[in-house]
CSV table of C-alpha atoms in Angstrom, one decimal:
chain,number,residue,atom,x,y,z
A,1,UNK,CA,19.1,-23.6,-15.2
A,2,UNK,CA,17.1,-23.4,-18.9
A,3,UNK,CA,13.6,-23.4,-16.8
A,4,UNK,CA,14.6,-21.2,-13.9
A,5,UNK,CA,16.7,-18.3,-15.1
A,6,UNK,CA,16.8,-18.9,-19.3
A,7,UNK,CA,13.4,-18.8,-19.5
A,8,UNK,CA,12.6,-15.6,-17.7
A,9,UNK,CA,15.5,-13.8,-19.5
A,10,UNK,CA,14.0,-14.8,-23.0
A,11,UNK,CA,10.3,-13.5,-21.8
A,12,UNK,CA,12.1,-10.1,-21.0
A,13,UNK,CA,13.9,-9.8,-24.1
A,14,UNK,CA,10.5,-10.4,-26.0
A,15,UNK,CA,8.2,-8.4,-23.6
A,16,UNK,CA,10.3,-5.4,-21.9
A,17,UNK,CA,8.5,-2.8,-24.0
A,18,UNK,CA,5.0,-4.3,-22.1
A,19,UNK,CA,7.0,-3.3,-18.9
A,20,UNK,CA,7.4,0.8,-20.1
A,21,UNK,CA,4.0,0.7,-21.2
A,22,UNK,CA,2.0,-0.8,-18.0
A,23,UNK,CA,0.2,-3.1,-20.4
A,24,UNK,CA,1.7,-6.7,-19.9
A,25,UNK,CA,-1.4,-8.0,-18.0
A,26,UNK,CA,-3.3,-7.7,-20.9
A,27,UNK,CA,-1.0,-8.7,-23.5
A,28,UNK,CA,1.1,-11.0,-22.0
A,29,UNK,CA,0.6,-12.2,-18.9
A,30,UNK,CA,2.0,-15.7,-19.5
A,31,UNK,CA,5.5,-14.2,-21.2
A,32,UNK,CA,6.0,-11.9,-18.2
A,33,UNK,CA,9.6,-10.5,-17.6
A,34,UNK,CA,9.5,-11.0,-14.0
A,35,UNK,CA,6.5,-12.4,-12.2
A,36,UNK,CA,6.2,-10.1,-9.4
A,37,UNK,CA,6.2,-6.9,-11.9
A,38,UNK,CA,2.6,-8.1,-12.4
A,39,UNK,CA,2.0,-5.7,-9.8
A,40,UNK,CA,2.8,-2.4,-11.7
A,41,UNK,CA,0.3,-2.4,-14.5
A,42,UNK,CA,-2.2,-3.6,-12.3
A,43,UNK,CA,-1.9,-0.8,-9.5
A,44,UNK,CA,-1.3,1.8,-12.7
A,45,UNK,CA,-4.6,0.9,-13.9
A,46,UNK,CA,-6.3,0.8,-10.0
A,47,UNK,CA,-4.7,4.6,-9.9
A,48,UNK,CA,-6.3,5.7,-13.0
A,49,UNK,CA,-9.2,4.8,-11.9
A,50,UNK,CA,-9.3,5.6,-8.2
A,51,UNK,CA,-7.6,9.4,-9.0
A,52,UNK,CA,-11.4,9.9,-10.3
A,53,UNK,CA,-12.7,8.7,-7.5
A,54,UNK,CA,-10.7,11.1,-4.6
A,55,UNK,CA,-11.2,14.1,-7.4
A,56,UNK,CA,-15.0,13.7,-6.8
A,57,UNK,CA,-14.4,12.9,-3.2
A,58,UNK,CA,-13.2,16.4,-3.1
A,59,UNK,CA,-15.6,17.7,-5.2
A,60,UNK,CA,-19.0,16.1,-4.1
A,61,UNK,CA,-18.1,14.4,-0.7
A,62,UNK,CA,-21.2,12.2,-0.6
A,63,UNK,CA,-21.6,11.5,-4.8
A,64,UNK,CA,-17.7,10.2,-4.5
A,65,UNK,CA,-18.5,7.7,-1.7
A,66,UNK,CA,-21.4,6.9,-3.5
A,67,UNK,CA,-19.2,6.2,-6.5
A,68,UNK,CA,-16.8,4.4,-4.5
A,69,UNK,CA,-18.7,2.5,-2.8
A,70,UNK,CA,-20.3,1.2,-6.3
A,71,UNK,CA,-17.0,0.5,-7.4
A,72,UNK,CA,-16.4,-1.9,-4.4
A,73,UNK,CA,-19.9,-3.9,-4.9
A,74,UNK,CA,-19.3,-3.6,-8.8
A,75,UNK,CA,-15.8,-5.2,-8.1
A,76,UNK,CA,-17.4,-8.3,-5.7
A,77,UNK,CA,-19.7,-9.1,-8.5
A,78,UNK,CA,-17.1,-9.8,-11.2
A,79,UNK,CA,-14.7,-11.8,-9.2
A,80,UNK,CA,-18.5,-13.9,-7.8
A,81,UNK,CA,-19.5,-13.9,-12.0
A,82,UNK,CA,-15.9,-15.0,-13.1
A,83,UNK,CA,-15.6,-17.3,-10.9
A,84,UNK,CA,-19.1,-18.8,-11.0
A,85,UNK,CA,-19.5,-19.2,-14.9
A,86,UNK,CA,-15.5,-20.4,-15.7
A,87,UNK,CA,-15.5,-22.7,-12.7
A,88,UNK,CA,-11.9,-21.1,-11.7
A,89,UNK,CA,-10.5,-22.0,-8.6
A,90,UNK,CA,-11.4,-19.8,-5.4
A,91,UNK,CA,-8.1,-18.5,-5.0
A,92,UNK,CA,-4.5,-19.4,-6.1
A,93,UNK,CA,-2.8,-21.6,-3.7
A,94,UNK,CA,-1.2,-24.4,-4.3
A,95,UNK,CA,-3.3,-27.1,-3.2
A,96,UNK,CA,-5.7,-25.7,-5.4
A,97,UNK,CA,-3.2,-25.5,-8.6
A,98,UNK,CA,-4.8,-27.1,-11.6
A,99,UNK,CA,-2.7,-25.9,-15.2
A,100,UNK,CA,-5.6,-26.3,-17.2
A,101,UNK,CA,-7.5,-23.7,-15.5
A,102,UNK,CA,-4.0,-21.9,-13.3
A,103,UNK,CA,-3.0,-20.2,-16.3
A,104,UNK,CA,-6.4,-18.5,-17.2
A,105,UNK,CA,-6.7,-17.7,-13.6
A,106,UNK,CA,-3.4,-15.9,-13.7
A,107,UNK,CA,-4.3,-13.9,-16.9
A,108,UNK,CA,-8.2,-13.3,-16.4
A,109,UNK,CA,-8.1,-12.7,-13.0
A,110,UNK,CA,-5.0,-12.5,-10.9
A,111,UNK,CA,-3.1,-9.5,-12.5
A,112,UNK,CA,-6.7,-7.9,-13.9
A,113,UNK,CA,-7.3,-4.6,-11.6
A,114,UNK,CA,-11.2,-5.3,-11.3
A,115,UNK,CA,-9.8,-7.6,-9.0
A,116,UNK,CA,-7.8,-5.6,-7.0
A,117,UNK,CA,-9.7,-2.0,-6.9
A,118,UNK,CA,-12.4,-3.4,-4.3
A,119,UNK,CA,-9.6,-3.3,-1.5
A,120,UNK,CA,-8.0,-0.4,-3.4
A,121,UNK,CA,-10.6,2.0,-3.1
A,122,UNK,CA,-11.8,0.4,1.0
A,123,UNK,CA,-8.1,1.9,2.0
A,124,UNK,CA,-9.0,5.0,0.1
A,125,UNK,CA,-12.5,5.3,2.4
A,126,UNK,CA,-10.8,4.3,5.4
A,127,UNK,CA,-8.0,7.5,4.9
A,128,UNK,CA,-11.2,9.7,3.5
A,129,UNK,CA,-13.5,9.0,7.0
A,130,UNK,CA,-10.2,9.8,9.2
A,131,UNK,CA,-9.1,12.5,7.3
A,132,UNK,CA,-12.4,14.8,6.8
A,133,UNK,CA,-14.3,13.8,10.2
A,134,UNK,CA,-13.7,14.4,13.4
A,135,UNK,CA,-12.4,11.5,16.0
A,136,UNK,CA,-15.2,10.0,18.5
A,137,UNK,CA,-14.8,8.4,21.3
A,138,UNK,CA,-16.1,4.8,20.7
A,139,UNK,CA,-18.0,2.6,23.2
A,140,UNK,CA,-15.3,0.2,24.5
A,141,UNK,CA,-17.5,-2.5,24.0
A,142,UNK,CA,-17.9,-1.7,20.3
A,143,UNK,CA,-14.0,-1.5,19.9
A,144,UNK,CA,-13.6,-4.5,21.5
A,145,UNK,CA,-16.2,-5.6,19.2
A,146,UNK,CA,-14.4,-4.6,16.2
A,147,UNK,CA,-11.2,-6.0,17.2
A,148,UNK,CA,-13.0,-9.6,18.0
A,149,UNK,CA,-14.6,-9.5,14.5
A,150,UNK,CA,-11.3,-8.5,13.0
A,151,UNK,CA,-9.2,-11.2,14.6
A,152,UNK,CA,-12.1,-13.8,13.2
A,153,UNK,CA,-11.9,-12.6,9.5
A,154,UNK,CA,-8.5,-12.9,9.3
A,155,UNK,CA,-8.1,-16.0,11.3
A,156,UNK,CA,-11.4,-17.3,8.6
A,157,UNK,CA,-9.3,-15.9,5.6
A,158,UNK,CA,-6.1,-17.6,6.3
A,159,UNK,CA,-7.3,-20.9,7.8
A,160,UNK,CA,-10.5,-21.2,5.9
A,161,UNK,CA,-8.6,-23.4,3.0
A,162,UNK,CA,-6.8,-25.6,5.4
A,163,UNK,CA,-9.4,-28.5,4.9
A,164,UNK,CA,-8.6,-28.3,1.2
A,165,UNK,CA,-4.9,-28.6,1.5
A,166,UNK,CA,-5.1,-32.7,0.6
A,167,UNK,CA,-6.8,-31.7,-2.7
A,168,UNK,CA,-10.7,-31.6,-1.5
A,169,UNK,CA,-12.7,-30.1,-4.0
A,170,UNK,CA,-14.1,-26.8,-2.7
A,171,UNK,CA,-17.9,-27.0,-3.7
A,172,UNK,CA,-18.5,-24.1,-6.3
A,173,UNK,CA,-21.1,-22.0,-4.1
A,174,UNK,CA,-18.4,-21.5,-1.7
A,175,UNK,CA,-15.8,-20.7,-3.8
A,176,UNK,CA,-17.4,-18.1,-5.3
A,177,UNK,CA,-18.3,-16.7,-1.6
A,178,UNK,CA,-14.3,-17.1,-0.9
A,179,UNK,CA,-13.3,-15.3,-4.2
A,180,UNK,CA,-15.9,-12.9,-4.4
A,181,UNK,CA,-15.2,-11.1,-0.9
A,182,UNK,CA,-12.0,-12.6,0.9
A,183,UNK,CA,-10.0,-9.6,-0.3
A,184,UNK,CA,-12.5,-7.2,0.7
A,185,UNK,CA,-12.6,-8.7,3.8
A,186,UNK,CA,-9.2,-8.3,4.3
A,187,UNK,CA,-9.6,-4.6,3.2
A,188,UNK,CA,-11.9,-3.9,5.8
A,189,UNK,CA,-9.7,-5.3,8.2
A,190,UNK,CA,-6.5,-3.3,8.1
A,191,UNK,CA,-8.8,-0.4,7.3
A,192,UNK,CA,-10.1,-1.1,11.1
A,193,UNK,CA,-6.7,-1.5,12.2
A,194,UNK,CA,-5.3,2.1,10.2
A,195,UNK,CA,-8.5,3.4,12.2
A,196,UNK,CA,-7.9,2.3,15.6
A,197,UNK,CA,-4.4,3.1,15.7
A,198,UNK,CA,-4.8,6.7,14.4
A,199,UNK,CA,-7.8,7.2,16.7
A,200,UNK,CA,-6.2,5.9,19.7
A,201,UNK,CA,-7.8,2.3,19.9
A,202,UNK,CA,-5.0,0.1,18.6
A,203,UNK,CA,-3.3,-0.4,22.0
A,204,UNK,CA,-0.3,-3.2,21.9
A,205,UNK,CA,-1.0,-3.2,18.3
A,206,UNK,CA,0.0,0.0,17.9
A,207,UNK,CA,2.7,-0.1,19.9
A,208,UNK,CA,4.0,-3.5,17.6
A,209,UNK,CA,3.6,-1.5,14.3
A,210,UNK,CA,5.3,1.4,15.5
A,211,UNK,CA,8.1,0.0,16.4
A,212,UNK,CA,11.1,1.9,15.4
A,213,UNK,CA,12.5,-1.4,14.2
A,214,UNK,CA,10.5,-2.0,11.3
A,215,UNK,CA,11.7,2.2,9.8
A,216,UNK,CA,14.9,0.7,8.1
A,217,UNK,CA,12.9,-2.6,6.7
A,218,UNK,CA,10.2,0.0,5.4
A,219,UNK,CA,12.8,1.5,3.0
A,220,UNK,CA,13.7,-2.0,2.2
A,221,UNK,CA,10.7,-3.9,1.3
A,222,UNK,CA,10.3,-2.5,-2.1
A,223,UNK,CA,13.5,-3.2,-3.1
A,224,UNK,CA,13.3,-6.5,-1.7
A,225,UNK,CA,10.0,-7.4,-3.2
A,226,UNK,CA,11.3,-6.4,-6.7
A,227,UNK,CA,14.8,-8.8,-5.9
A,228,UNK,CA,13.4,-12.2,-4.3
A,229,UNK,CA,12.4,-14.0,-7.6
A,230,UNK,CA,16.0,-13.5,-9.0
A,231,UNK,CA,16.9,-15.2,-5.6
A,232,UNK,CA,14.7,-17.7,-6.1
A,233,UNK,CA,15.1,-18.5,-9.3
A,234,UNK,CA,18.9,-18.3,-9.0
A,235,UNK,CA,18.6,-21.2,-6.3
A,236,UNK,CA,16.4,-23.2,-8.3
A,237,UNK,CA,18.7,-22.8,-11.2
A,238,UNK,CA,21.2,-24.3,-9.8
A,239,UNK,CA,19.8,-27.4,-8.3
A,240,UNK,CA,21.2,-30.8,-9.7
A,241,UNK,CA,18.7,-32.7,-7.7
A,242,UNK,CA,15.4,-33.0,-6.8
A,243,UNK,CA,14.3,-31.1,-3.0
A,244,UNK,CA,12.4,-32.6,-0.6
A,245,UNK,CA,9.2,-30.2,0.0
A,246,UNK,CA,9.0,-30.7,3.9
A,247,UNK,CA,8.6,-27.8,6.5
A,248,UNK,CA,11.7,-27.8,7.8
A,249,UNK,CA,13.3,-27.4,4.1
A,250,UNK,CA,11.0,-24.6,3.3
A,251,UNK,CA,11.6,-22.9,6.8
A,252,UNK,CA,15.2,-22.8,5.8
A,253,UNK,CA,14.6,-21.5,2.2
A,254,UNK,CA,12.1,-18.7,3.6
A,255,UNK,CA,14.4,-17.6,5.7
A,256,UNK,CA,18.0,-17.8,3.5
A,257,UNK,CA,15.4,-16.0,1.0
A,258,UNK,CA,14.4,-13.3,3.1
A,259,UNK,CA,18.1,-12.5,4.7
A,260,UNK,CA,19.6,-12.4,1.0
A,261,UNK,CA,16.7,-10.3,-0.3
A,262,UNK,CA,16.9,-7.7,2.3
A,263,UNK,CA,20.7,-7.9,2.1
A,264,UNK,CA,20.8,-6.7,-1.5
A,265,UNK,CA,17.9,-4.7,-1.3
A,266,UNK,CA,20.3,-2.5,1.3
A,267,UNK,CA,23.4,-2.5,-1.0
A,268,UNK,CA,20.6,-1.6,-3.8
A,269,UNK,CA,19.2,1.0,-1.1
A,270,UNK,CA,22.8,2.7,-1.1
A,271,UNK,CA,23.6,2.3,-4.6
A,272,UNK,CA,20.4,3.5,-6.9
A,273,UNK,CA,17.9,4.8,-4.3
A,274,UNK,CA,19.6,6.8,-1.3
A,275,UNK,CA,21.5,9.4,-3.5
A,276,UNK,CA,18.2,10.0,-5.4
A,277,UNK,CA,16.2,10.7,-1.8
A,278,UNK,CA,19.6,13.2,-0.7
A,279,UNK,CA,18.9,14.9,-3.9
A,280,UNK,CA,15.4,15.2,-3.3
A,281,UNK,CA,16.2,16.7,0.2
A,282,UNK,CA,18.5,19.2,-0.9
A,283,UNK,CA,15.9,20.2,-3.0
A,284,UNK,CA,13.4,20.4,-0.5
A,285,UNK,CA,15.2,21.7,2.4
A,286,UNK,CA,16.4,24.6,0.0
A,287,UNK,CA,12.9,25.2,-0.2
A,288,UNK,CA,11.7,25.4,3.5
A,289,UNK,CA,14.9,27.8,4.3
A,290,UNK,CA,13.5,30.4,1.5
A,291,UNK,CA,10.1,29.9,2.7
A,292,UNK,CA,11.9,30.1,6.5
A,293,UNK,CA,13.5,33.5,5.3
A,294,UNK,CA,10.5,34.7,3.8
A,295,UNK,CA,8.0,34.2,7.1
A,296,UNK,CA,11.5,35.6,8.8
A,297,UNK,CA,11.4,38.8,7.1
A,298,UNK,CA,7.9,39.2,7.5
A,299,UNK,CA,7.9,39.2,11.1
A,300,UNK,CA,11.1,40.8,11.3
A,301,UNK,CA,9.1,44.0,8.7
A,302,UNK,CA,6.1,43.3,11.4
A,303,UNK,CA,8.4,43.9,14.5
A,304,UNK,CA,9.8,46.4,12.9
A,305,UNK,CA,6.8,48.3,12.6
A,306,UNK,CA,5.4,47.9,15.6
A,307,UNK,CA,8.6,49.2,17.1
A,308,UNK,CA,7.8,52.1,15.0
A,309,UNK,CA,4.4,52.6,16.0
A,310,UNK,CA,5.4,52.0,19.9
A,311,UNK,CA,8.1,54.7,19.7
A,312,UNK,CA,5.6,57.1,17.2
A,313,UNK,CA,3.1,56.4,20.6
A,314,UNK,CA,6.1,57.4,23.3
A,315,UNK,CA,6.6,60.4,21.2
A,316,UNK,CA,3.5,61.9,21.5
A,317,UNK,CA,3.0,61.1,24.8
A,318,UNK,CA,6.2,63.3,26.1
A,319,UNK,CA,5.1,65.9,23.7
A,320,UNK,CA,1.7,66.0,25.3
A,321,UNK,CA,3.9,65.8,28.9
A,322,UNK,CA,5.8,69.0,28.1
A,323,UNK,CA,3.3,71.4,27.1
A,324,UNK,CA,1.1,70.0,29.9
A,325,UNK,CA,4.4,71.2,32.0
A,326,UNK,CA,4.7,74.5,30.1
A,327,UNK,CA,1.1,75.0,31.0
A,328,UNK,CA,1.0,74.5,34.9
């Protein structure tokens, strides 16, 4: 219980003012509150930086790709420099898990954004390109293509490390390949996938991620990212013996993890988030019914007039009638 649960609880009682301030992946990485709030500072700074980047986007369409598009390259060669000069491991997984260098990898590279804008700012093309140009039709062959190349980089990302997993020593030349550009990679390849669904190219795939399904787990997942650790740390806490680190064991923990997590996420949803999103609503539909009753009016004032204008027209038309009658 000390290691699990007192620890963190000490770190946030020293550290919570990092937390307000976004600045606790620079100052202290190791005393962290809660290790997945790593995630805030890091994606405040990749915002900063990035709300430049879609200002010029909008200003100077082809300077801001330019500048983005530096940003990616300028991105690859810091995680291929870091990695290449301190020797640091090519990503962080277990089998790979060394603390003399783990801990410097976690502050210097993990939770820094350089690390994280690359991918950042490939999302931020991808909704640029299908935002401000029109929709081709694609060769089918080159979609297929695409999809073929996509299924291969991900399949390469994921399995690539496999052979390492009995504590191989990854030669440095290809770690630095592996750090340098897997997460780009992996950029490029949901930015495919965003592309081919909205276009009209994603086919089953599509069909799998729109599944109505997944709508109540979306308004879950934050909240449940932000409550597994507690879980976790809760159930290692309370452990009296030693666990067995088999598949089976971990299946059941993933899964016991994932059912509690989304379970309090919900009674979190209906607690702290839901009357905040009614609120908002109210707000918000109030605002579409004036802007309703406004366009309303207008074309009720436009009807009106051309009522007017009709019946002005009928007028003089029975005037011209009679005195064409008084006439003849």
């Amino acid at each position: 219980w000390k290691d699990f649960v007192e620890s963190p609880v000490i770190n946030c009682k020293k550290s919570w003012w990092m937390n307000l301030l976004f600045i606790q992946n620079f100052l202290g990485p190791y005393d962290i509150c809660l290790y997945q709030s790593w995630f805030f500072p890091t994606m405040v700074h990749v915002f900063i930086i990035t709300a430049v980047l879609v200002y010029a986007l909008h200003r100077w369409p082809f300077g801001g790709v330019v500048s983005t598009v530096t940003v990616i390259v300028l991105s690859v060669l810091v995680m291929a420099l870091v990695t290449a000069i301190t020797g640091y491991p090519a990503t962080l997984a277990v089998y790979f898990y060394d603390y003399r260098t783990s801990i410097y990898f976690w502050k210097y590279v993990y939770t820094q954004f350089y690390t994280h804008i690359g991918s950042q700012c490939i999302g931020m093309l991808t909704a640029y390109f299908i935002a401000e140009y029109p929709i081709k039709k694609l060769d089918i062959r080159l979609v297929l293509l695409a999809w073929l190349a996509s299924l291969l980089t991900m399949s390469s990302i994921v399995l690539g490390l496999y052979d390492y997993r009995d504590g191989a020593e990854m030669s440095r030349s290809l770690a630095v390949f592996y750090a340098a550009f897997h997460r780009p990679a992996w950029a490029l390849v949901i930015g495919w996938i965003i592309y081919a669904c909205a276009t009209g190219y994603g086919g089953v795939v599509n069909s799998f991620l729109t599944w109505k399904a997944f709508m109540p787990l979306e308004r879950l997942s934050y909240l449940a990212y932000l409550l597994h650790i507690p879980i976790m740390y809760y159930h290692g806490g309370v452990q009296r013996e030693r666990m067995y680190m088999g598949h089976y064991n971990q299946l059941m923990c993933f899964l016991a993890y994932a059912v509690l997590s989304y379970a309090l996420a919900f009674v979190c949803y209906i607690i702290f988030q839901a009357p905040y999103e009614i609120i908002e609503g109210c707000i918000f539909n109030k605002s579409a019914e004036e802007n309703m009753w406004e366009r309303n009016s207008t074309s009720v004032s436009e009807i009106k007039l051309q009522k007017t204008s009709n019946q002005v027209t009928v007028d003089e038309e029975e005037n011209k009638s009679k005195v064409f009658n008084s006439r003849y």
